[in-house]
């Protein structure tokens, strides 16, 4: 963790120190096994819940820890440094589930859904993407048909993190495709509802201990009081939620990159070639210098976006910049980390191989790097 900015808060610093210690002593030793087995880290998540990490930014009145977004970013980086799978499970529950419930939920919805989610008694998922619609959320095909007392949801959702384990799923569906964005609504769906089915689990390159599911809705009934926000606000809710989610993914990418960077420094100081540690070689020194610079630049962009959110400022562009910079830094750093390790880096005996696989998805989910560039450019070109 870097001291100096933001200003140090002793109570938050103490909690973050607890998270760092827990991550290094409890999560990190399990990371390789979780990756190999693909097992969901249930016990670790329960322990993190006891530390208040499932609702980090949720006020304590609603069951959370009441921390700010900067502290959230720092905590998530610490966890991702130990295990990227664990970090994304937390990121989804915090940013994509607790976040919109806190912002758009009624008091009744907060009591019923937010409190148990923030306490870690329940798990949440965010169902926006579909088989034919990932980067284009305005074109959703999953339907919500009004019926007596609520809605019937039918269709398929893809790439849903926590989809297998979730108790509640923030689901986006359209009342009528002819209405375009104005027809999209957000719903709080219980995964115990009749007609809800996890139809497929993806076999992935990385973040293997985090489930990525295809969900099938066969006329799933959702009561009227489980409509999140107002009718037609779904796309607005989705896009604003993704802004916060991108801070979480940027923080995850930072942790992955930091893990690879620290491993590279250690290896460079210990590995000898030509009668001296390879850290003496200029080529390796340049790798280390560039790794450190890209990591710190991405970290400061991430903290800046988080700070803007905390201050109530617009942060769409800042979040996109942070996510773009951090994810591409993670991919670059993990690639060079394998190069520093040479043949050893290509084996599963060293963590940089896992870092490399985990890093790739940060350039894809919650908006690809190309989408981030479109968002940034749109914001810049709109400025007068």
mmCIF file of C-alpha atoms in Angstrom:
data_model
loop_
_atom_site.group_PDB
_atom_site.id
_atom_site.type_symbol
_atom_site.label_atom_id
_atom_site.label_comp_id
_atom_site.label_asym_id
_atom_site.label_seq_id
_atom_site.Cartn_x
_atom_site.Cartn_y
_atom_site.Cartn_z
ATOM 1 C CA UNK A 1 0.000 0.000 0.000
ATOM 2 C CA UNK A 2 1.262 3.494 -0.816
ATOM 3 C CA UNK A 3 1.266 6.111 1.932
ATOM 4 C CA UNK A 4 0.736 9.819 1.331
ATOM 5 C CA UNK A 5 -2.467 9.966 -0.712
ATOM 6 C CA UNK A 6 -5.259 9.735 0.198
ATOM 7 C CA UNK A 7 -4.945 11.083 3.734
ATOM 8 C CA UNK A 8 -4.472 8.432 6.367
ATOM 9 C CA UNK A 9 -7.468 7.510 8.508
ATOM 10 C CA UNK A 10 -6.372 5.405 11.477
ATOM 11 C CA UNK A 11 -9.574 3.345 11.791
ATOM 12 C CA UNK A 12 -9.595 2.562 8.077
ATOM 13 C CA UNK A 13 -5.858 1.911 8.101
ATOM 14 C CA UNK A 14 -6.361 -0.649 10.880
ATOM 15 C CA UNK A 15 -9.087 -2.466 8.937
ATOM 16 C CA UNK A 16 -7.010 -2.453 5.765
ATOM 17 C CA UNK A 17 -4.082 -3.875 7.714
ATOM 18 C CA UNK A 18 -6.379 -6.671 8.878
ATOM 19 C CA UNK A 19 -7.414 -7.323 5.288
ATOM 20 C CA UNK A 20 -3.786 -7.396 4.130
ATOM 21 C CA UNK A 21 -2.838 -9.829 6.886
ATOM 22 C CA UNK A 22 -5.842 -12.054 6.198
ATOM 23 C CA UNK A 23 -5.169 -12.000 2.454
ATOM 24 C CA UNK A 24 -1.521 -12.972 2.781
ATOM 25 C CA UNK A 25 -1.910 -15.515 5.591
ATOM 26 C CA UNK A 26 -5.275 -17.121 4.808
ATOM 27 C CA UNK A 27 -6.163 -16.507 1.148
ATOM 28 C CA UNK A 28 -2.803 -16.602 -0.649
ATOM 29 C CA UNK A 29 -1.822 -20.103 0.573
ATOM 30 C CA UNK A 30 -5.099 -21.422 -0.885
ATOM 31 C CA UNK A 31 -5.020 -19.549 -4.214
ATOM 32 C CA UNK A 32 -3.253 -22.169 -6.346
ATOM 33 C CA UNK A 33 -5.453 -24.983 -5.028
ATOM 34 C CA UNK A 34 -8.625 -22.968 -5.627
ATOM 35 C CA UNK A 35 -7.461 -22.189 -9.153
ATOM 36 C CA UNK A 36 -6.671 -25.833 -9.907
ATOM 37 C CA UNK A 37 -9.857 -27.265 -8.400
ATOM 38 C CA UNK A 38 -12.231 -24.492 -9.469
ATOM 39 C CA UNK A 39 -13.787 -24.748 -6.020
ATOM 40 C CA UNK A 40 -15.756 -21.734 -4.809
ATOM 41 C CA UNK A 41 -13.964 -20.309 -1.724
ATOM 42 C CA UNK A 42 -16.959 -20.600 0.608
ATOM 43 C CA UNK A 43 -15.033 -20.567 3.884
ATOM 44 C CA UNK A 44 -12.870 -17.633 2.819
ATOM 45 C CA UNK A 45 -15.933 -15.636 1.760
ATOM 46 C CA UNK A 46 -17.579 -16.341 5.108
ATOM 47 C CA UNK A 47 -14.492 -15.118 6.930
ATOM 48 C CA UNK A 48 -14.329 -12.001 4.770
ATOM 49 C CA UNK A 49 -18.002 -11.391 5.539
ATOM 50 C CA UNK A 50 -17.171 -11.453 9.249
ATOM 51 C CA UNK A 51 -14.620 -8.709 8.541
ATOM 52 C CA UNK A 52 -17.326 -6.617 6.840
ATOM 53 C CA UNK A 53 -16.023 -7.068 3.318
ATOM 54 C CA UNK A 54 -19.284 -8.072 1.603
ATOM 55 C CA UNK A 55 -20.801 -4.627 2.046
ATOM 56 C CA UNK A 56 -17.747 -2.408 2.346
ATOM 57 C CA UNK A 57 -19.384 0.812 1.124
ATOM 58 C CA UNK A 58 -22.822 0.147 2.616
ATOM 59 C CA UNK A 59 -23.667 2.274 5.700
ATOM 60 C CA UNK A 60 -23.800 0.316 8.934
ATOM 61 C CA UNK A 61 -27.531 0.998 9.269
ATOM 62 C CA UNK A 62 -27.987 -1.284 6.252
ATOM 63 C CA UNK A 63 -25.564 -3.946 7.481
ATOM 64 C CA UNK A 64 -22.334 -2.723 5.879
ATOM 65 C CA UNK A 65 -18.955 -1.382 6.969
ATOM 66 C CA UNK A 66 -19.606 2.247 5.992
ATOM 67 C CA UNK A 67 -16.217 2.704 4.327
ATOM 68 C CA UNK A 68 -15.559 4.999 1.375
ATOM 69 C CA UNK A 69 -14.757 3.977 -2.188
ATOM 70 C CA UNK A 70 -11.037 4.685 -1.858
ATOM 71 C CA UNK A 71 -10.850 2.255 1.062
ATOM 72 C CA UNK A 72 -12.831 -0.258 -0.981
ATOM 73 C CA UNK A 73 -10.341 0.021 -3.834
ATOM 74 C CA UNK A 74 -7.439 -0.483 -1.452
ATOM 75 C CA UNK A 75 -9.058 -3.472 0.250
ATOM 76 C CA UNK A 76 -9.934 -5.145 -3.042
ATOM 77 C CA UNK A 77 -6.366 -4.695 -4.313
ATOM 78 C CA UNK A 78 -5.072 -6.442 -1.196
ATOM 79 C CA UNK A 79 -7.443 -9.371 -1.704
ATOM 80 C CA UNK A 80 -6.712 -9.629 -5.449
ATOM 81 C CA UNK A 81 -2.977 -9.690 -4.736
ATOM 82 C CA UNK A 82 -3.657 -12.974 -2.953
ATOM 83 C CA UNK A 83 -6.453 -14.411 -5.139
ATOM 84 C CA UNK A 84 -8.158 -12.793 -8.130
ATOM 85 C CA UNK A 85 -11.140 -15.169 -7.950
ATOM 86 C CA UNK A 86 -11.948 -14.150 -4.396
ATOM 87 C CA UNK A 87 -11.596 -10.491 -5.339
ATOM 88 C CA UNK A 88 -14.095 -10.620 -8.213
ATOM 89 C CA UNK A 89 -16.657 -12.425 -6.033
ATOM 90 C CA UNK A 90 -16.428 -9.518 -3.597
ATOM 91 C CA UNK A 91 -16.360 -6.914 -6.354
ATOM 92 C CA UNK A 92 -19.649 -8.140 -7.823
ATOM 93 C CA UNK A 93 -21.417 -8.360 -4.467
ATOM 94 C CA UNK A 94 -20.207 -4.902 -3.434
ATOM 95 C CA UNK A 95 -20.264 -2.855 -6.647
ATOM 96 C CA UNK A 96 -22.883 -4.512 -8.832
ATOM 97 C CA UNK A 97 -25.395 -5.735 -6.259
ATOM 98 C CA UNK A 98 -25.163 -3.768 -3.026
ATOM 99 C CA UNK A 99 -24.372 -0.612 -5.029
ATOM 100 C CA UNK A 100 -27.616 -0.358 -7.049
ATOM 101 C CA UNK A 101 -29.723 -1.566 -4.107
ATOM 102 C CA UNK A 102 -28.279 1.217 -1.955
ATOM 103 C CA UNK A 103 -28.766 3.863 -4.660
ATOM 104 C CA UNK A 104 -32.095 2.850 -6.188
ATOM 105 C CA UNK A 105 -33.727 0.501 -3.693
ATOM 106 C CA UNK A 106 -36.688 1.399 -1.518
ATOM 107 C CA UNK A 107 -36.331 1.160 2.245
ATOM 108 C CA UNK A 108 -38.323 -2.080 2.134
ATOM 109 C CA UNK A 109 -35.973 -3.507 -0.504
ATOM 110 C CA UNK A 110 -32.952 -2.462 1.514
ATOM 111 C CA UNK A 111 -34.311 -4.177 4.617
ATOM 112 C CA UNK A 112 -35.191 -7.361 2.756
ATOM 113 C CA UNK A 113 -32.267 -7.668 0.352
ATOM 114 C CA UNK A 114 -29.446 -5.215 1.070
ATOM 115 C CA UNK A 115 -28.902 -5.998 4.754
ATOM 116 C CA UNK A 116 -28.335 -9.766 4.292
ATOM 117 C CA UNK A 117 -26.212 -9.137 1.178
ATOM 118 C CA UNK A 118 -24.034 -6.552 2.953
ATOM 119 C CA UNK A 119 -23.606 -8.852 5.946
ATOM 120 C CA UNK A 120 -22.604 -11.737 3.701
ATOM 121 C CA UNK A 121 -25.561 -13.846 4.776
ATOM 122 C CA UNK A 122 -26.672 -13.897 1.137
ATOM 123 C CA UNK A 123 -24.776 -13.668 -2.177
ATOM 124 C CA UNK A 124 -25.647 -11.482 -5.151
ATOM 125 C CA UNK A 125 -25.174 -11.529 -8.920
ATOM 126 C CA UNK A 126 -25.685 -8.976 -11.704
ATOM 127 C CA UNK A 127 -27.382 -10.284 -14.848
ATOM 128 C CA UNK A 128 -27.000 -7.836 -17.726
ATOM 129 C CA UNK A 129 -25.110 -9.622 -20.538
ATOM 130 C CA UNK A 130 -26.903 -11.977 -22.913
ATOM 131 C CA UNK A 131 -25.684 -14.462 -25.545
ATOM 132 C CA UNK A 132 -26.086 -11.812 -28.253
ATOM 133 C CA UNK A 133 -25.623 -8.672 -26.184
ATOM 134 C CA UNK A 134 -22.508 -7.995 -24.138
ATOM 135 C CA UNK A 135 -21.144 -4.603 -25.113
ATOM 136 C CA UNK A 136 -24.606 -3.418 -26.267
ATOM 137 C CA UNK A 137 -26.858 -3.429 -23.177
ATOM 138 C CA UNK A 138 -29.488 -1.285 -24.921
ATOM 139 C CA UNK A 139 -30.323 -4.239 -27.195
ATOM 140 C CA UNK A 140 -31.475 -6.669 -24.499
ATOM 141 C CA UNK A 141 -33.758 -9.503 -25.588
ATOM 142 C CA UNK A 142 -34.737 -11.014 -22.232
ATOM 143 C CA UNK A 143 -38.375 -10.066 -21.758
ATOM 144 C CA UNK A 144 -40.364 -8.936 -18.747
ATOM 145 C CA UNK A 145 -44.067 -9.463 -19.412
ATOM 146 C CA UNK A 146 -46.428 -7.601 -17.046
ATOM 147 C CA UNK A 147 -48.853 -9.921 -15.281
ATOM 148 C CA UNK A 148 -51.104 -9.795 -12.251
ATOM 149 C CA UNK A 149 -49.031 -8.635 -9.278
ATOM 150 C CA UNK A 150 -45.728 -8.397 -11.116
ATOM 151 C CA UNK A 151 -43.823 -9.655 -14.152
ATOM 152 C CA UNK A 152 -42.851 -12.873 -15.904
ATOM 153 C CA UNK A 153 -39.206 -12.898 -17.032
ATOM 154 C CA UNK A 154 -38.162 -15.154 -19.908
ATOM 155 C CA UNK A 155 -34.861 -15.551 -21.730
ATOM 156 C CA UNK A 156 -31.168 -16.265 -21.195
ATOM 157 C CA UNK A 157 -28.336 -14.351 -19.512
ATOM 158 C CA UNK A 158 -24.640 -15.059 -20.120
ATOM 159 C CA UNK A 159 -21.297 -14.559 -18.330
ATOM 160 C CA UNK A 160 -22.864 -14.038 -14.903
ATOM 161 C CA UNK A 161 -20.269 -13.959 -12.104
ATOM 162 C CA UNK A 162 -21.545 -15.594 -8.883
ATOM 163 C CA UNK A 163 -24.399 -16.993 -10.969
ATOM 164 C CA UNK A 164 -24.207 -20.445 -9.398
ATOM 165 C CA UNK A 165 -23.973 -19.281 -5.764
ATOM 166 C CA UNK A 166 -26.187 -16.180 -5.824
ATOM 167 C CA UNK A 167 -29.344 -15.969 -3.746
ATOM 168 C CA UNK A 168 -30.467 -12.776 -5.452
ATOM 169 C CA UNK A 169 -29.789 -11.586 -8.966
ATOM 170 C CA UNK A 170 -30.168 -8.004 -10.231
ATOM 171 C CA UNK A 171 -31.672 -8.825 -13.617
ATOM 172 C CA UNK A 172 -32.258 -6.516 -16.564
ATOM 173 C CA UNK A 173 -35.080 -7.201 -18.994
ATOM 174 C CA UNK A 174 -37.123 -5.292 -21.549
ATOM 175 C CA UNK A 175 -40.862 -4.709 -21.501
ATOM 176 C CA UNK A 176 -40.816 -4.170 -25.263
ATOM 177 C CA UNK A 177 -37.831 -4.107 -27.615
ATOM 178 C CA UNK A 178 -39.666 -1.545 -29.750
ATOM 179 C CA UNK A 179 -39.352 0.888 -26.848
ATOM 180 C CA UNK A 180 -35.538 0.682 -26.986
ATOM 181 C CA UNK A 181 -33.741 1.812 -23.817
ATOM 182 C CA UNK A 182 -36.981 3.185 -22.361
ATOM 183 C CA UNK A 183 -38.373 -0.333 -22.125
ATOM 184 C CA UNK A 184 -35.549 -1.755 -19.990
ATOM 185 C CA UNK A 185 -36.220 -2.408 -16.301
ATOM 186 C CA UNK A 186 -34.190 -3.755 -13.399
ATOM 187 C CA UNK A 187 -35.555 -6.513 -11.169
ATOM 188 C CA UNK A 188 -34.455 -8.202 -7.949
ATOM 189 C CA UNK A 189 -34.866 -11.910 -8.698
ATOM 190 C CA UNK A 190 -34.653 -14.667 -6.117
ATOM 191 C CA UNK A 191 -32.720 -17.603 -7.546
ATOM 192 C CA UNK A 192 -35.118 -19.924 -5.697
ATOM 193 C CA UNK A 193 -37.949 -18.754 -7.947
ATOM 194 C CA UNK A 194 -39.765 -21.343 -10.024
ATOM 195 C CA UNK A 195 -38.410 -21.356 -13.573
ATOM 196 C CA UNK A 196 -34.942 -20.005 -12.652
ATOM 197 C CA UNK A 197 -32.136 -22.298 -13.760
ATOM 198 C CA UNK A 198 -28.333 -22.254 -13.941
ATOM 199 C CA UNK A 199 -28.104 -23.836 -17.380
ATOM 200 C CA UNK A 200 -24.330 -23.810 -17.915
ATOM 201 C CA UNK A 201 -21.056 -23.098 -16.118
ATOM 202 C CA UNK A 202 -18.173 -21.790 -18.236
ATOM 203 C CA UNK A 203 -14.819 -23.593 -18.323
ATOM 204 C CA UNK A 204 -12.479 -20.597 -18.275
ATOM 205 C CA UNK A 205 -8.881 -19.550 -18.819
ATOM 206 C CA UNK A 206 -8.621 -17.796 -15.441
ATOM 207 C CA UNK A 207 -10.433 -16.736 -12.237
ATOM 208 C CA UNK A 208 -11.356 -20.406 -12.029
ATOM 209 C CA UNK A 209 -12.644 -20.381 -8.437
ATOM 210 C CA UNK A 210 -15.292 -17.836 -9.371
ATOM 211 C CA UNK A 211 -18.346 -19.240 -11.145
ATOM 212 C CA UNK A 212 -19.361 -17.744 -14.498
ATOM 213 C CA UNK A 213 -22.830 -18.987 -15.390
ATOM 214 C CA UNK A 214 -25.462 -18.953 -18.059
ATOM 215 C CA UNK A 215 -28.867 -18.349 -16.484
ATOM 216 C CA UNK A 216 -32.193 -19.388 -17.966
ATOM 217 C CA UNK A 217 -35.464 -17.683 -17.018
ATOM 218 C CA UNK A 218 -38.553 -19.734 -17.867
ATOM 219 C CA UNK A 219 -41.447 -17.396 -17.028
ATOM 220 C CA UNK A 220 -39.894 -16.522 -13.666
ATOM 221 C CA UNK A 221 -42.432 -14.533 -11.652
ATOM 222 C CA UNK A 222 -41.105 -11.369 -10.037
ATOM 223 C CA UNK A 223 -43.442 -9.430 -7.708
ATOM 224 C CA UNK A 224 -44.107 -5.774 -8.429
ATOM 225 C CA UNK A 225 -42.271 -4.762 -5.251
ATOM 226 C CA UNK A 226 -39.086 -6.350 -6.650
ATOM 227 C CA UNK A 227 -38.874 -3.813 -9.489
ATOM 228 C CA UNK A 228 -35.676 -1.859 -8.745
ATOM 229 C CA UNK A 229 -36.161 1.847 -9.408
ATOM 230 C CA UNK A 230 -38.915 2.847 -11.806
ATOM 231 C CA UNK A 231 -40.139 1.329 -15.045
ATOM 232 C CA UNK A 232 -37.814 2.278 -17.882
ATOM 233 C CA UNK A 233 -34.880 3.131 -15.570
ATOM 234 C CA UNK A 234 -33.090 -0.159 -16.178
ATOM 235 C CA UNK A 235 -30.450 1.061 -18.608
ATOM 236 C CA UNK A 236 -29.715 4.089 -16.421
ATOM 237 C CA UNK A 237 -29.302 1.800 -13.405
ATOM 238 C CA UNK A 238 -27.083 -0.602 -15.359
ATOM 239 C CA UNK A 239 -24.739 2.054 -16.744
ATOM 240 C CA UNK A 240 -24.369 3.958 -13.470
ATOM 241 C CA UNK A 241 -23.731 0.680 -11.654
ATOM 242 C CA UNK A 242 -21.039 -0.285 -14.166
ATOM 243 C CA UNK A 243 -19.236 2.994 -13.479
ATOM 244 C CA UNK A 244 -18.746 1.883 -9.877
ATOM 245 C CA UNK A 245 -18.058 -1.679 -10.942
ATOM 246 C CA UNK A 246 -15.170 -0.531 -13.106
ATOM 247 C CA UNK A 247 -13.422 0.830 -10.025
ATOM 248 C CA UNK A 248 -13.719 -2.648 -8.524
ATOM 249 C CA UNK A 249 -12.301 -4.369 -11.608
ATOM 250 C CA UNK A 250 -9.484 -1.804 -11.799
ATOM 251 C CA UNK A 251 -8.641 -2.660 -8.181
ATOM 252 C CA UNK A 252 -8.727 -6.377 -8.975
ATOM 253 C CA UNK A 253 -6.363 -5.780 -11.908
ATOM 254 C CA UNK A 254 -4.017 -3.822 -9.638
ATOM 255 C CA UNK A 255 -3.848 -6.736 -7.216
ATOM 256 C CA UNK A 256 -3.103 -9.237 -9.983
ATOM 257 C CA UNK A 257 -0.404 -6.950 -11.396
ATOM 258 C CA UNK A 258 1.097 -6.318 -7.972
ATOM 259 C CA UNK A 259 1.328 -10.031 -7.249
ATOM 260 C CA UNK A 260 3.240 -10.601 -10.492
ATOM 261 C CA UNK A 261 5.440 -7.542 -9.910
ATOM 262 C CA UNK A 262 6.427 -8.577 -6.381
ATOM 263 C CA UNK A 263 7.154 -12.126 -7.554
ATOM 264 C CA UNK A 264 9.345 -10.756 -10.349
ATOM 265 C CA UNK A 265 11.420 -8.646 -7.974
ATOM 266 C CA UNK A 266 11.930 -11.594 -5.639
ATOM 267 C CA UNK A 267 12.883 -13.944 -8.478
ATOM 268 C CA UNK A 268 15.248 -11.398 -10.065
ATOM 269 C CA UNK A 269 17.143 -10.978 -6.794
ATOM 270 C CA UNK A 270 17.422 -14.736 -6.179
ATOM 271 C CA UNK A 271 17.969 -16.198 -9.650
ATOM 272 C CA UNK A 272 21.608 -16.195 -10.744
ATOM 273 C CA UNK A 273 22.941 -16.272 -14.284
ATOM 274 C CA UNK A 274 26.459 -15.428 -15.506
ATOM 275 C CA UNK A 275 27.677 -15.416 -11.902
ATOM 276 C CA UNK A 276 25.264 -12.805 -10.525
ATOM 277 C CA UNK A 277 21.544 -12.262 -9.762
ATOM 278 C CA UNK A 278 19.612 -11.444 -12.933
ATOM 279 C CA UNK A 279 18.539 -8.230 -11.175
ATOM 280 C CA UNK A 280 21.990 -6.952 -12.185
ATOM 281 C CA UNK A 281 21.064 -7.210 -15.863
ATOM 282 C CA UNK A 282 19.882 -3.972 -17.457
ATOM 283 C CA UNK A 283 17.109 -5.726 -19.399
ATOM 284 C CA UNK A 284 15.606 -7.031 -16.150
ATOM 285 C CA UNK A 285 16.021 -3.648 -14.452
ATOM 286 C CA UNK A 286 14.071 -1.993 -17.258
ATOM 287 C CA UNK A 287 11.275 -4.537 -16.894
ATOM 288 C CA UNK A 288 11.104 -3.812 -13.158
ATOM 289 C CA UNK A 289 11.144 -0.039 -13.690
ATOM 290 C CA UNK A 290 8.367 -0.161 -16.280
ATOM 291 C CA UNK A 291 6.305 -2.536 -14.145
ATOM 292 C CA UNK A 292 6.553 -0.222 -11.139
ATOM 293 C CA UNK A 293 5.657 2.854 -13.179
ATOM 294 C CA UNK A 294 2.635 1.314 -14.934
ATOM 295 C CA UNK A 295 1.355 -0.148 -11.673
ATOM 296 C CA UNK A 296 1.592 3.123 -9.773
ATOM 297 C CA UNK A 297 0.064 5.162 -12.601
ATOM 298 C CA UNK A 298 -2.913 2.802 -12.779
ATOM 299 C CA UNK A 299 -3.275 2.800 -8.991
ATOM 300 C CA UNK A 300 -3.437 6.593 -8.836
ATOM 301 C CA UNK A 301 -6.018 6.688 -11.632
ATOM 302 C CA UNK A 302 -8.077 4.156 -9.693
ATOM 303 C CA UNK A 303 -7.845 6.104 -6.449
ATOM 304 C CA UNK A 304 -8.717 9.308 -8.308
ATOM 305 C CA UNK A 305 -11.874 7.728 -9.742
ATOM 306 C CA UNK A 306 -12.794 6.376 -6.316
ATOM 307 C CA UNK A 307 -12.215 9.798 -4.750
ATOM 308 C CA UNK A 308 -14.445 11.456 -7.350
ATOM 309 C CA UNK A 309 -17.214 8.986 -6.504
ATOM 310 C CA UNK A 310 -16.812 9.684 -2.791
ATOM 311 C CA UNK A 311 -17.068 13.433 -3.411
ATOM 312 C CA UNK A 312 -20.265 13.008 -5.402
ATOM 313 C CA UNK A 313 -18.615 14.177 -8.637
ATOM 314 C CA UNK A 314 -19.208 12.700 -12.085
ATOM 315 C CA UNK A 315 -16.766 9.861 -12.507
ATOM 316 C CA UNK A 316 -17.819 7.974 -15.637
ATOM 317 C CA UNK A 317 -14.709 9.007 -17.545
ATOM 318 C CA UNK A 318 -12.431 8.569 -14.551
ATOM 319 C CA UNK A 319 -13.734 5.046 -13.881
ATOM 320 C CA UNK A 320 -13.270 4.092 -17.530
ATOM 321 C CA UNK A 321 -9.715 5.478 -17.500
ATOM 322 C CA UNK A 322 -8.914 3.572 -14.319
ATOM 323 C CA UNK A 323 -10.315 0.306 -15.633
ATOM 324 C CA UNK A 324 -8.562 0.696 -18.983
ATOM 325 C CA UNK A 325 -5.190 1.614 -17.470
ATOM 326 C CA UNK A 326 -5.269 -0.987 -14.703
ATOM 327 C CA UNK A 327 -6.411 -3.898 -16.862
ATOM 328 C CA UNK A 328 -3.904 -3.200 -19.619
ATOM 329 C CA UNK A 329 -1.150 -2.652 -17.044
ATOM 330 C CA UNK A 330 -2.049 -6.003 -15.476
ATOM 331 C CA UNK A 331 -1.833 -7.790 -18.814
ATOM 332 C CA UNK A 332 1.492 -6.136 -19.667
ATOM 333 C CA UNK A 333 3.012 -6.684 -16.218
ATOM 334 C CA UNK A 334 1.995 -10.334 -15.999
ATOM 335 C CA UNK A 335 3.369 -10.973 -19.492
ATOM 336 C CA UNK A 336 6.725 -9.445 -18.547
ATOM 337 C CA UNK A 337 6.666 -11.304 -15.226
ATOM 338 C CA UNK A 338 6.676 -14.597 -17.107
ATOM 339 C CA UNK A 339 9.563 -13.279 -19.216
ATOM 340 C CA UNK A 340 11.534 -12.390 -16.076
ATOM 341 C CA UNK A 341 10.964 -15.904 -14.746
ATOM 342 C CA UNK A 342 11.910 -17.508 -18.059
ATOM 343 C CA UNK A 343 10.961 -21.160 -18.330
ATOM 344 C CA UNK A 344 9.933 -21.269 -14.673
ATOM 345 C CA UNK A 345 7.288 -18.624 -15.347
ATOM 346 C CA UNK A 346 5.607 -20.904 -17.855
ATOM 347 C CA UNK A 347 4.986 -23.577 -15.226
ATOM 348 C CA UNK A 348 2.254 -23.821 -12.615
ATOM 349 C CA UNK A 349 4.920 -24.020 -9.914
ATOM 350 C CA UNK A 350 5.140 -20.230 -10.014
ATOM 351 C CA UNK A 351 2.203 -17.902 -9.388
ATOM 352 C CA UNK A 352 2.928 -15.613 -12.339
ATOM 353 C CA UNK A 353 1.389 -18.195 -14.680
ATOM 354 C CA UNK A 354 -1.894 -17.874 -12.772
ATOM 355 C CA UNK A 355 -1.551 -14.084 -12.663
ATOM 356 C CA UNK A 356 -1.213 -14.048 -16.450
ATOM 357 C CA UNK A 357 -4.378 -16.108 -16.942
ATOM 358 C CA UNK A 358 -6.338 -14.104 -14.373
ATOM 359 C CA UNK A 359 -5.292 -10.755 -15.830
ATOM 360 C CA UNK A 360 -6.779 -11.275 -19.281
ATOM 361 C CA UNK A 361 -10.409 -11.128 -18.223
ATOM 362 C CA UNK A 362 -9.963 -7.684 -16.658
ATOM 363 C CA UNK A 363 -9.619 -6.349 -20.211
ATOM 364 C CA UNK A 364 -12.978 -7.920 -21.079
ATOM 365 C CA UNK A 365 -15.631 -7.924 -18.367
ATOM 366 C CA UNK A 366 -17.549 -4.855 -17.188
ATOM 367 C CA UNK A 367 -16.710 -3.292 -20.546
ATOM 368 C CA UNK A 368 -13.867 -4.300 -22.847
ATOM 369 C CA UNK A 369 -10.863 -2.030 -23.318
ATOM 370 C CA UNK A 370 -12.418 -0.918 -26.593
ATOM 371 C CA UNK A 371 -15.650 0.085 -24.833
ATOM 372 C CA UNK A 372 -13.634 2.008 -22.219
ATOM 373 C CA UNK A 373 -11.964 3.964 -25.006
ATOM 374 C CA UNK A 374 -15.349 4.770 -26.527
ATOM 375 C CA UNK A 375 -16.618 5.981 -23.157
ATOM 376 C CA UNK A 376 -13.529 8.130 -22.559
ATOM 377 C CA UNK A 377 -13.610 9.599 -26.067
ATOM 378 C CA UNK A 378 -17.334 10.383 -25.816
ATOM 379 C CA UNK A 379 -16.772 12.225 -22.536
ATOM 380 C CA UNK A 380 -13.796 14.159 -23.866
ATOM 381 C CA UNK A 381 -15.441 15.153 -27.145
ATOM 382 C CA UNK A 382 -18.586 16.285 -25.342
ATOM 383 C CA UNK A 383 -16.595 18.831 -23.363
ATOM 384 C CA UNK A 384 -16.825 22.431 -24.525
#
